[in-house]
Amino acid sequence: MKLKGKIALVTGASQGIGRGISLGLAEAGADIVVNCDRNIAGAEAVAQEIRTLGRRAIVAQADVSKSAEVKRMVQEALQAFGAIDILVNNAGIFIPSPIEEVQEEDWDRVMDVNLKGVFLCCQAVGRHMIERKSGGVIINVASISGHMPEVNGGAYTPSKAGVLALTRLLAVEWAKYGIRVNALSPGPIMTPLQRAAFPSEKLLAARNRAVPMNRHGTPEEMAKVVAFLASDDASYITGADITADGGSLVSMFYLVRQLAECTEP
Ligand code: NAI
């Protein structure tokens, strides 16, 4: 168990990738602070699953875009466990829209949760890690959409590109404190967010065909990458971004061929 005795805080952990990461880190030996904003019942269920694995878990409710709530969440975590060794910034939202129709409040909300939320959590937990002088690990869940445009995704691509930039900045500034900061860029992962974006089996099948591996990834597969980055096996890795996307990011010529086969008379 490579994370035995470590304390991890995972944001947006009541469902989807955050739930998978929480369980994966617990399986690797960590105790978990399960953050949620509104879905407290979901977070309690995840905490209960973690306890069944023999680890400790608490639920810490906070909207990651609100600095006062983030500070309170970190205090609750420290009161319960005394330290935070691992922070996983997973909370994120997606509000689809062609860019010319994006409403200002939707732009602000996506940037507030996806980018400012990562900054606020990194700052609050980073201050604790710096003060504690024992180093730490931060993993930010970005997206392949931070690398290439999510068409009709509104502010999502700019927010995730910002997460990647912030990850690199923090990695450089905090290397001297022994804090490693890395990103995970998932491709399409089967979660409630993805289900909402592709609500029919036909649409999901089409989405699969755009992935060279011809399938969605799972939250468990994302958890394995995060557990690796959180462990000492990744002790010389900081400022990196690991894509876990079934080959999506490098698939342009594959897609051109797929399109040609579909449109050939
Ligand atoms: P999801 O919608 O299933 O879960 C997101 C979680 O974040 C939920 O538990 C939600 O309550 C929480 N959350 C939302 N706003 C919050 C806030 N202000 N404060 C605290 N928690 C908040 O989504 P999913 O798919 O599990 O996504 C997790 C992360 O992975 C997100 O950052 C998303 O952008 C990213 N991602 C997801 C991909 C996918 O295909 N599912 C692909 C690439 C990235």
Short mmCIF file of N, CA and C in Angstrom, two decimals, residues 69-242:
data_model
loop_
_atom_site.label_atom_id
_atom_site.label_comp_id
_atom_site.label_asym_id
_atom_site.label_seq_id
_atom_site.Cartn_x
_atom_site.Cartn_y
_atom_site.Cartn_z
N GLU A 69 -15.35 29.23 2.15
CA GLU A 69 -15.75 27.81 2.29
C GLU A 69 -14.54 26.89 2.14
N VAL A 70 -13.63 27.26 1.24
CA VAL A 70 -12.41 26.44 1.05
C VAL A 70 -11.57 26.46 2.33
N LYS A 71 -11.43 27.65 2.93
CA LYS A 71 -10.64 27.75 4.17
C LYS A 71 -11.27 26.90 5.27
N ARG A 72 -12.61 26.98 5.38
CA ARG A 72 -13.30 26.17 6.40
C ARG A 72 -13.08 24.68 6.14
N MET A 73 -13.18 24.28 4.87
CA MET A 73 -12.98 22.85 4.51
C MET A 73 -11.59 22.38 4.94
N VAL A 74 -10.59 23.20 4.67
CA VAL A 74 -9.21 22.81 5.02
C VAL A 74 -9.07 22.72 6.55
N GLN A 75 -9.69 23.67 7.27
CA GLN A 75 -9.64 23.61 8.74
C GLN A 75 -10.29 22.33 9.25
N GLU A 76 -11.44 21.97 8.66
CA GLU A 76 -12.13 20.74 9.08
C GLU A 76 -11.25 19.52 8.84
N ALA A 77 -10.58 19.51 7.70
CA ALA A 77 -9.69 18.38 7.37
C ALA A 77 -8.56 18.29 8.38
N LEU A 78 -7.97 19.46 8.72
CA LEU A 78 -6.84 19.47 9.65
C LEU A 78 -7.28 19.08 11.06
N GLN A 79 -8.50 19.54 11.43
CA GLN A 79 -9.01 19.15 12.76
C GLN A 79 -9.21 17.64 12.85
N ALA A 80 -9.70 17.06 11.75
CA ALA A 80 -10.00 15.61 11.76
C ALA A 80 -8.73 14.77 11.68
N PHE A 81 -7.77 15.19 10.84
CA PHE A 81 -6.65 14.29 10.54
C PHE A 81 -5.27 14.89 10.87
N GLY A 82 -5.21 16.20 11.16
CA GLY A 82 -3.95 16.82 11.57
C GLY A 82 -3.04 17.26 10.44
N ALA A 83 -3.27 16.78 9.22
CA ALA A 83 -2.40 17.14 8.09
C ALA A 83 -3.11 16.80 6.78
N ILE A 84 -2.62 17.41 5.71
CA ILE A 84 -3.06 17.01 4.36
C ILE A 84 -1.78 16.75 3.55
N ASP A 85 -1.62 15.53 3.05
CA ASP A 85 -0.44 15.17 2.26
C ASP A 85 -0.70 15.28 0.77
N ILE A 86 -1.96 15.03 0.39
CA ILE A 86 -2.31 14.93 -1.04
C ILE A 86 -3.57 15.76 -1.29
N LEU A 87 -3.52 16.63 -2.30
CA LEU A 87 -4.72 17.37 -2.71
C LEU A 87 -5.04 16.98 -4.15
N VAL A 88 -6.28 16.56 -4.39
CA VAL A 88 -6.71 16.29 -5.76
C VAL A 88 -7.83 17.26 -6.11
N ASN A 89 -7.53 18.19 -7.01
CA ASN A 89 -8.54 19.16 -7.47
C ASN A 89 -9.29 18.54 -8.64
N ASN A 90 -10.44 17.97 -8.30
CA ASN A 90 -11.22 17.25 -9.32
C ASN A 90 -12.53 17.97 -9.68
N ALA A 91 -13.08 18.77 -8.76
CA ALA A 91 -14.39 19.40 -8.99
C ALA A 91 -14.37 20.19 -10.29
N GLY A 92 -15.39 20.02 -11.09
CA GLY A 92 -15.45 20.76 -12.35
C GLY A 92 -16.86 20.73 -12.92
N ILE A 93 -17.18 21.74 -13.73
CA ILE A 93 -18.49 21.79 -14.38
C ILE A 93 -18.32 22.10 -15.86
N PHE A 94 -19.37 21.80 -16.60
CA PHE A 94 -19.36 21.99 -18.05
C PHE A 94 -20.70 22.62 -18.44
N ILE A 95 -20.67 23.82 -19.04
CA ILE A 95 -21.92 24.44 -19.49
C ILE A 95 -21.79 24.65 -21.00
N PRO A 96 -22.46 23.78 -21.80
CA PRO A 96 -22.26 23.85 -23.26
C PRO A 96 -22.89 25.09 -23.88
N SER A 97 -22.20 25.63 -24.89
CA SER A 97 -22.75 26.77 -25.64
C SER A 97 -21.79 27.14 -26.76
N PRO A 98 -22.31 27.49 -27.94
CA PRO A 98 -21.42 28.11 -28.93
C PRO A 98 -20.85 29.38 -28.32
N ILE A 99 -19.61 29.70 -28.65
CA ILE A 99 -18.91 30.77 -27.93
C ILE A 99 -19.63 32.12 -28.10
N GLU A 100 -20.27 32.34 -29.28
CA GLU A 100 -20.92 33.64 -29.48
C GLU A 100 -22.19 33.80 -28.64
N GLU A 101 -22.65 32.68 -28.05
CA GLU A 101 -23.88 32.76 -27.24
C GLU A 101 -23.63 32.59 -25.75
N VAL A 102 -22.37 32.44 -25.35
CA VAL A 102 -22.08 32.22 -23.93
C VAL A 102 -22.57 33.41 -23.09
N GLN A 103 -23.34 33.11 -22.05
CA GLN A 103 -23.80 34.15 -21.13
C GLN A 103 -22.67 34.49 -20.15
N GLU A 104 -22.59 35.76 -19.80
CA GLU A 104 -21.50 36.19 -18.91
C GLU A 104 -21.51 35.40 -17.60
N GLU A 105 -22.71 35.16 -17.05
CA GLU A 105 -22.74 34.45 -15.75
C GLU A 105 -22.29 32.99 -15.90
N ASP A 106 -22.53 32.39 -17.08
CA ASP A 106 -22.06 31.02 -17.30
C ASP A 106 -20.53 30.99 -17.45
N TRP A 107 -20.00 31.97 -18.20
CA TRP A 107 -18.54 32.08 -18.32
C TRP A 107 -17.91 32.19 -16.93
N ASP A 108 -18.48 33.11 -16.11
CA ASP A 108 -17.92 33.33 -14.77
C ASP A 108 -18.02 32.07 -13.91
N ARG A 109 -19.15 31.38 -13.99
CA ARG A 109 -19.35 30.21 -13.12
C ARG A 109 -18.34 29.10 -13.47
N VAL A 110 -18.17 28.86 -14.80
CA VAL A 110 -17.22 27.81 -15.22
C VAL A 110 -15.80 28.18 -14.81
N MET A 111 -15.42 29.44 -15.04
CA MET A 111 -14.06 29.86 -14.65
C MET A 111 -13.91 29.82 -13.12
N ASP A 112 -14.96 30.19 -12.41
CA ASP A 112 -14.89 30.21 -10.94
C ASP A 112 -14.69 28.81 -10.36
N VAL A 113 -15.44 27.85 -10.87
CA VAL A 113 -15.33 26.48 -10.32
C VAL A 113 -14.07 25.80 -10.86
N ASN A 114 -13.90 25.83 -12.19
CA ASN A 114 -12.84 25.01 -12.80
C ASN A 114 -11.43 25.57 -12.61
N LEU A 115 -11.31 26.90 -12.58
CA LEU A 115 -9.95 27.48 -12.49
C LEU A 115 -9.71 28.17 -11.15
N LYS A 116 -10.60 29.11 -10.78
CA LYS A 116 -10.40 29.79 -9.49
C LYS A 116 -10.49 28.79 -8.34
N GLY A 117 -11.39 27.82 -8.47
CA GLY A 117 -11.52 26.79 -7.42
C GLY A 117 -10.22 26.03 -7.22
N VAL A 118 -9.54 25.72 -8.32
CA VAL A 118 -8.26 25.00 -8.22
C VAL A 118 -7.23 25.90 -7.53
N PHE A 119 -7.21 27.19 -7.93
CA PHE A 119 -6.29 28.14 -7.28
C PHE A 119 -6.56 28.24 -5.78
N LEU A 120 -7.84 28.41 -5.41
CA LEU A 120 -8.16 28.60 -3.98
C LEU A 120 -7.76 27.37 -3.15
N CYS A 121 -8.05 26.18 -3.69
CA CYS A 121 -7.72 24.95 -2.94
C CYS A 121 -6.20 24.77 -2.88
N CYS A 122 -5.51 25.04 -4.00
CA CYS A 122 -4.04 24.93 -3.99
C CYS A 122 -3.45 25.90 -2.98
N GLN A 123 -3.97 27.13 -2.95
CA GLN A 123 -3.40 28.13 -2.04
C GLN A 123 -3.64 27.74 -0.57
N ALA A 124 -4.87 27.34 -0.27
CA ALA A 124 -5.21 27.01 1.13
C ALA A 124 -4.43 25.78 1.60
N VAL A 125 -4.39 24.74 0.78
CA VAL A 125 -3.68 23.52 1.19
C VAL A 125 -2.16 23.74 1.06
N GLY A 126 -1.74 24.47 0.03
CA GLY A 126 -0.31 24.73 -0.17
C GLY A 126 0.28 25.48 1.02
N ARG A 127 -0.46 26.46 1.55
CA ARG A 127 0.04 27.20 2.73
C ARG A 127 0.29 26.24 3.90
N HIS A 128 -0.64 25.30 4.09
CA HIS A 128 -0.48 24.29 5.16
C HIS A 128 0.75 23.43 4.88
N MET A 129 0.92 23.01 3.62
CA MET A 129 2.06 22.14 3.29
C MET A 129 3.39 22.87 3.49
N ILE A 130 3.41 24.14 3.10
CA ILE A 130 4.65 24.93 3.24
C ILE A 130 4.99 25.08 4.73
N GLU A 131 3.96 25.42 5.52
CA GLU A 131 4.16 25.62 6.96
C GLU A 131 4.61 24.32 7.64
N ARG A 132 4.07 23.22 7.19
CA ARG A 132 4.35 21.93 7.83
C ARG A 132 5.76 21.41 7.51
N LYS A 133 6.30 21.88 6.38
CA LYS A 133 7.67 21.52 5.97
C LYS A 133 7.85 20.02 5.72
N SER A 134 6.80 19.34 5.26
CA SER A 134 6.94 17.91 4.94
C SER A 134 6.63 17.63 3.48
N GLY A 135 6.60 18.69 2.68
CA GLY A 135 6.30 18.51 1.26
C GLY A 135 4.83 18.18 1.05
N GLY A 136 4.53 17.61 -0.10
CA GLY A 136 3.15 17.27 -0.42
C GLY A 136 3.00 17.03 -1.90
N VAL A 137 1.80 16.61 -2.26
CA VAL A 137 1.51 16.32 -3.67
C VAL A 137 0.17 16.93 -4.05
N ILE A 138 0.14 17.61 -5.19
CA ILE A 138 -1.12 18.15 -5.71
C ILE A 138 -1.34 17.60 -7.11
N ILE A 139 -2.55 17.11 -7.35
CA ILE A 139 -2.89 16.64 -8.70
C ILE A 139 -4.15 17.38 -9.14
N ASN A 140 -4.04 18.08 -10.26
CA ASN A 140 -5.17 18.85 -10.79
C ASN A 140 -5.79 18.10 -11.97
N VAL A 141 -7.09 17.87 -11.90
CA VAL A 141 -7.77 17.20 -13.01
C VAL A 141 -8.11 18.26 -14.07
N ALA A 142 -7.38 18.22 -15.15
CA ALA A 142 -7.62 19.15 -16.27
C ALA A 142 -8.52 18.42 -17.27
N SER A 143 -8.10 18.35 -18.52
CA SER A 143 -8.89 17.66 -19.56
C SER A 143 -8.11 17.73 -20.86
N ILE A 144 -8.38 16.78 -21.76
CA ILE A 144 -7.80 16.96 -23.10
C ILE A 144 -8.37 18.22 -23.75
N SER A 145 -9.53 18.69 -23.24
CA SER A 145 -10.10 19.94 -23.76
C SER A 145 -9.25 21.15 -23.40
N GLY A 146 -8.32 20.99 -22.47
CA GLY A 146 -7.37 22.07 -22.18
C GLY A 146 -6.28 22.13 -23.23
N HIS A 147 -6.15 21.06 -24.02
CA HIS A 147 -5.13 20.99 -25.08
C HIS A 147 -5.72 21.31 -26.44
N MET A 148 -6.97 20.89 -26.66
CA MET A 148 -7.60 21.14 -27.96
C MET A 148 -9.04 21.60 -27.73
N PRO A 149 -9.58 22.40 -28.66
CA PRO A 149 -10.86 23.05 -28.39
C PRO A 149 -12.02 22.08 -28.20
N GLU A 150 -12.77 22.27 -27.13
CA GLU A 150 -14.05 21.56 -26.92
C GLU A 150 -15.10 22.40 -27.63
N VAL A 151 -15.44 22.01 -28.86
CA VAL A 151 -16.34 22.83 -29.68
C VAL A 151 -17.69 22.93 -28.98
N ASN A 152 -18.25 24.15 -28.94
CA ASN A 152 -19.51 24.43 -28.24
C ASN A 152 -19.41 24.17 -26.74
N GLY A 153 -18.22 24.26 -26.22
CA GLY A 153 -18.02 24.00 -24.78
C GLY A 153 -17.93 25.28 -23.95
N GLY A 154 -18.24 26.43 -24.55
CA GLY A 154 -18.21 27.68 -23.79
C GLY A 154 -16.84 27.93 -23.18
N ALA A 155 -16.83 28.21 -21.88
CA ALA A 155 -15.58 28.57 -21.19
C ALA A 155 -14.76 27.35 -20.77
N TYR A 156 -15.23 26.14 -21.10
CA TYR A 156 -14.58 24.93 -20.57
C TYR A 156 -13.11 24.82 -21.01
N THR A 157 -12.86 24.97 -22.33
CA THR A 157 -11.48 24.85 -22.81
C THR A 157 -10.57 25.92 -22.19
N PRO A 158 -10.97 27.21 -22.19
CA PRO A 158 -10.10 28.19 -21.52
C PRO A 158 -9.87 27.86 -20.05
N SER A 159 -10.89 27.36 -19.36
CA SER A 159 -10.72 27.07 -17.93
C SER A 159 -9.71 25.94 -17.73
N LYS A 160 -9.77 24.91 -18.57
CA LYS A 160 -8.87 23.77 -18.39
C LYS A 160 -7.45 24.08 -18.88
N ALA A 161 -7.34 24.93 -19.92
CA ALA A 161 -6.01 25.39 -20.32
C ALA A 161 -5.39 26.18 -19.18
N GLY A 162 -6.22 26.94 -18.48
CA GLY A 162 -5.74 27.68 -17.31
C GLY A 162 -5.26 26.75 -16.21
N VAL A 163 -5.97 25.65 -16.01
CA VAL A 163 -5.55 24.67 -14.98
C VAL A 163 -4.17 24.11 -15.32
N LEU A 164 -3.93 23.84 -16.60
CA LEU A 164 -2.62 23.31 -17.01
C LEU A 164 -1.53 24.36 -16.77
N ALA A 165 -1.82 25.63 -17.08
CA ALA A 165 -0.83 26.69 -16.86
C ALA A 165 -0.56 26.87 -15.37
N LEU A 166 -1.62 26.86 -14.57
CA LEU A 166 -1.47 27.02 -13.12
C LEU A 166 -0.67 25.86 -12.53
N THR A 167 -0.89 24.67 -13.04
CA THR A 167 -0.16 23.48 -12.58
C THR A 167 1.35 23.68 -12.78
N ARG A 168 1.71 24.16 -13.97
CA ARG A 168 3.14 24.36 -14.27
C ARG A 168 3.74 25.47 -13.39
N LEU A 169 2.96 26.53 -13.20
CA LEU A 169 3.43 27.65 -12.36
C LEU A 169 3.69 27.18 -10.92
N LEU A 170 2.72 26.47 -10.36
CA LEU A 170 2.86 25.99 -8.97
C LEU A 170 4.00 25.00 -8.85
N ALA A 171 4.16 24.14 -9.87
CA ALA A 171 5.24 23.14 -9.82
C ALA A 171 6.58 23.83 -9.67
N VAL A 172 6.77 24.92 -10.42
CA VAL A 172 8.06 25.62 -10.39
C VAL A 172 8.21 26.39 -9.07
N GLU A 173 7.14 27.12 -8.68
CA GLU A 173 7.26 27.95 -7.46
C GLU A 173 7.40 27.11 -6.19
N TRP A 174 6.77 25.94 -6.16
CA TRP A 174 6.72 25.17 -4.91
C TRP A 174 7.68 23.97 -4.88
N ALA A 175 8.48 23.82 -5.94
CA ALA A 175 9.46 22.71 -5.93
C ALA A 175 10.38 22.84 -4.72
N LYS A 176 10.71 24.09 -4.37
CA LYS A 176 11.65 24.31 -3.25
C LYS A 176 11.05 23.88 -1.91
N TYR A 177 9.73 23.73 -1.84
CA TYR A 177 9.09 23.26 -0.61
C TYR A 177 8.85 21.74 -0.63
N GLY A 178 9.30 21.09 -1.67
CA GLY A 178 9.08 19.64 -1.78
C GLY A 178 7.64 19.29 -2.14
N ILE A 179 6.94 20.26 -2.73
CA ILE A 179 5.55 20.01 -3.16
C ILE A 179 5.56 19.74 -4.66
N ARG A 180 5.12 18.56 -5.04
CA ARG A 180 5.01 18.21 -6.47
C ARG A 180 3.60 18.54 -6.95
N VAL A 181 3.51 19.17 -8.13
CA VAL A 181 2.21 19.56 -8.67
C VAL A 181 2.11 19.06 -10.11
N ASN A 182 1.14 18.20 -10.36
CA ASN A 182 0.98 17.62 -11.70
C ASN A 182 -0.49 17.66 -12.11
N ALA A 183 -0.71 17.43 -13.39
CA ALA A 183 -2.08 17.42 -13.91
C ALA A 183 -2.39 16.06 -14.53
N LEU A 184 -3.68 15.74 -14.50
CA LEU A 184 -4.20 14.59 -15.25
C LEU A 184 -5.18 15.15 -16.27
N SER A 185 -4.99 14.80 -17.54
CA SER A 185 -5.94 15.22 -18.57
C SER A 185 -6.71 14.01 -19.09
N PRO A 186 -7.91 13.78 -18.55
CA PRO A 186 -8.70 12.65 -19.04
C PRO A 186 -9.30 12.93 -20.42
N GLY A 187 -9.49 11.86 -21.18
CA GLY A 187 -10.35 11.91 -22.36
C GLY A 187 -11.76 11.61 -21.89
N PRO A 188 -12.61 11.05 -22.77
CA PRO A 188 -14.00 10.79 -22.35
C PRO A 188 -14.08 9.68 -21.30
N ILE A 189 -14.64 10.01 -20.15
CA ILE A 189 -14.75 9.06 -19.05
C ILE A 189 -16.23 8.90 -18.71
N MET A 190 -16.65 7.67 -18.48
CA MET A 190 -18.06 7.41 -18.22
C MET A 190 -18.46 7.87 -16.81
N THR A 191 -19.11 9.04 -16.75
CA THR A 191 -19.54 9.62 -15.48
C THR A 191 -20.90 10.30 -15.71
N PRO A 192 -21.57 10.76 -14.63
CA PRO A 192 -22.82 11.51 -14.83
C PRO A 192 -22.64 12.72 -15.75
N LEU A 193 -21.49 13.42 -15.65
CA LEU A 193 -21.24 14.59 -16.52
C LEU A 193 -21.25 14.17 -17.99
N GLN A 194 -20.58 13.06 -18.27
CA GLN A 194 -20.46 12.59 -19.65
C GLN A 194 -21.80 12.05 -20.16
N ARG A 195 -22.54 11.38 -19.27
CA ARG A 195 -23.87 10.86 -19.61
C ARG A 195 -24.79 11.99 -20.03
N ALA A 196 -24.69 13.13 -19.30
CA ALA A 196 -25.54 14.27 -19.61
C ALA A 196 -25.16 14.87 -20.97
N ALA A 197 -23.87 14.83 -21.29
CA ALA A 197 -23.41 15.42 -22.56
C ALA A 197 -23.76 14.52 -23.75
N PHE A 198 -23.83 13.19 -23.51
CA PHE A 198 -24.15 12.23 -24.59
C PHE A 198 -25.30 11.34 -24.10
N PRO A 199 -26.54 11.88 -24.13
CA PRO A 199 -27.64 11.21 -23.44
C PRO A 199 -28.19 9.94 -24.11
N SER A 200 -27.88 9.68 -25.39
CA SER A 200 -28.43 8.47 -26.01
C SER A 200 -27.31 7.46 -26.33
N GLU A 201 -27.70 6.18 -26.46
CA GLU A 201 -26.71 5.13 -26.80
C GLU A 201 -26.06 5.42 -28.14
N LYS A 202 -26.86 5.99 -29.08
CA LYS A 202 -26.34 6.30 -30.41
C LYS A 202 -25.21 7.35 -30.32
N LEU A 203 -25.47 8.38 -29.52
CA LEU A 203 -24.46 9.44 -29.36
C LEU A 203 -23.21 8.90 -28.67
N LEU A 204 -23.43 8.04 -27.66
CA LEU A 204 -22.29 7.46 -26.94
C LEU A 204 -21.44 6.59 -27.87
N ALA A 205 -22.12 5.81 -28.73
CA ALA A 205 -21.39 4.96 -29.67
C ALA A 205 -20.57 5.82 -30.63
N ALA A 206 -21.16 6.93 -31.07
CA ALA A 206 -20.43 7.84 -31.97
C ALA A 206 -19.21 8.42 -31.24
N ARG A 207 -19.40 8.76 -29.96
CA ARG A 207 -18.27 9.31 -29.18
C ARG A 207 -17.16 8.27 -29.05
N ASN A 208 -17.56 7.01 -28.83
CA ASN A 208 -16.56 5.94 -28.73
C ASN A 208 -15.76 5.81 -30.02
N ARG A 209 -16.44 5.92 -31.16
CA ARG A 209 -15.76 5.74 -32.46
C ARG A 209 -14.69 6.80 -32.69
N ALA A 210 -14.83 7.95 -32.00
CA ALA A 210 -13.82 9.01 -32.16
C ALA A 210 -12.57 8.76 -31.31
N VAL A 211 -12.60 7.67 -30.52
CA VAL A 211 -11.45 7.34 -29.66
C VAL A 211 -10.73 6.15 -30.30
N PRO A 212 -9.42 6.25 -30.57
CA PRO A 212 -8.73 5.10 -31.17
C PRO A 212 -8.97 3.79 -30.40
N MET A 213 -9.07 3.84 -29.08
CA MET A 213 -9.34 2.60 -28.33
C MET A 213 -10.82 2.22 -28.34
N ASN A 214 -11.64 3.04 -28.99
CA ASN A 214 -13.06 2.77 -29.24
C ASN A 214 -13.87 2.51 -27.97
N ARG A 215 -13.56 3.25 -26.92
CA ARG A 215 -14.36 3.13 -25.70
C ARG A 215 -14.11 4.35 -24.80
N HIS A 216 -15.04 4.54 -23.85
CA HIS A 216 -14.79 5.51 -22.78
C HIS A 216 -13.83 4.91 -21.76
N GLY A 217 -13.11 5.79 -21.05
CA GLY A 217 -12.34 5.35 -19.90
C GLY A 217 -13.24 5.27 -18.68
N THR A 218 -12.70 4.76 -17.58
CA THR A 218 -13.48 4.62 -16.35
C THR A 218 -12.84 5.47 -15.24
N PRO A 219 -13.64 5.86 -14.24
CA PRO A 219 -13.07 6.56 -13.08
C PRO A 219 -11.97 5.75 -12.41
N GLU A 220 -12.09 4.42 -12.42
CA GLU A 220 -11.06 3.57 -11.79
C GLU A 220 -9.73 3.72 -12.53
N GLU A 221 -9.78 3.84 -13.85
CA GLU A 221 -8.53 4.02 -14.62
C GLU A 221 -7.89 5.37 -14.30
N MET A 222 -8.73 6.41 -14.07
CA MET A 222 -8.18 7.72 -13.69
C MET A 222 -7.55 7.64 -12.30
N ALA A 223 -8.21 6.88 -11.41
CA ALA A 223 -7.72 6.76 -10.03
C ALA A 223 -6.32 6.14 -10.00
N LYS A 224 -6.07 5.19 -10.90
CA LYS A 224 -4.74 4.54 -10.91
C LYS A 224 -3.64 5.53 -11.28
N VAL A 225 -3.95 6.44 -12.22
CA VAL A 225 -2.95 7.45 -12.60
C VAL A 225 -2.70 8.39 -11.43
N VAL A 226 -3.80 8.80 -10.77
CA VAL A 226 -3.66 9.73 -9.64
C VAL A 226 -2.89 9.06 -8.50
N ALA A 227 -3.19 7.79 -8.24
CA ALA A 227 -2.48 7.09 -7.15
C ALA A 227 -0.98 7.00 -7.46
N PHE A 228 -0.65 6.78 -8.74
CA PHE A 228 0.77 6.77 -9.13
C PHE A 228 1.40 8.14 -8.89
N LEU A 229 0.74 9.20 -9.38
CA LEU A 229 1.31 10.55 -9.23
C LEU A 229 1.45 10.94 -7.76
N ALA A 230 0.53 10.42 -6.93
CA ALA A 230 0.55 10.76 -5.49
C ALA A 230 1.63 9.99 -4.74
N SER A 231 2.13 8.92 -5.34
CA SER A 231 3.07 8.04 -4.61
C SER A 231 4.52 8.44 -4.85
N ASP A 232 5.41 7.84 -4.06
CA ASP A 232 6.84 8.11 -4.22
C ASP A 232 7.39 7.53 -5.53
N ASP A 233 6.62 6.67 -6.19
CA ASP A 233 7.05 6.19 -7.51
C ASP A 233 7.20 7.35 -8.49
N ALA A 234 6.48 8.46 -8.20
CA ALA A 234 6.53 9.64 -9.09
C ALA A 234 7.38 10.75 -8.47
N SER A 235 8.37 10.36 -7.65
CA SER A 235 9.10 11.34 -6.83
C SER A 235 9.86 12.40 -7.63
N TYR A 236 10.16 12.13 -8.91
CA TYR A 236 10.89 13.14 -9.71
C TYR A 236 9.97 13.78 -10.76
N ILE A 237 8.66 13.57 -10.60
CA ILE A 237 7.71 14.11 -11.58
C ILE A 237 7.00 15.32 -10.99
N THR A 238 7.22 16.48 -11.57
CA THR A 238 6.44 17.67 -11.21
C THR A 238 6.32 18.57 -12.43
N GLY A 239 5.18 19.27 -12.52
CA GLY A 239 4.92 20.12 -13.68
C GLY A 239 4.48 19.34 -14.90
N ALA A 240 4.18 18.05 -14.70
CA ALA A 240 3.80 17.20 -15.84
C ALA A 240 2.29 17.15 -16.00
N ASP A 241 1.88 16.76 -17.19
CA ASP A 241 0.46 16.52 -17.45
C ASP A 241 0.36 15.14 -18.09
N ILE A 242 -0.38 14.24 -17.45
CA ILE A 242 -0.52 12.90 -18.03
C ILE A 242 -1.89 12.81 -18.70
#
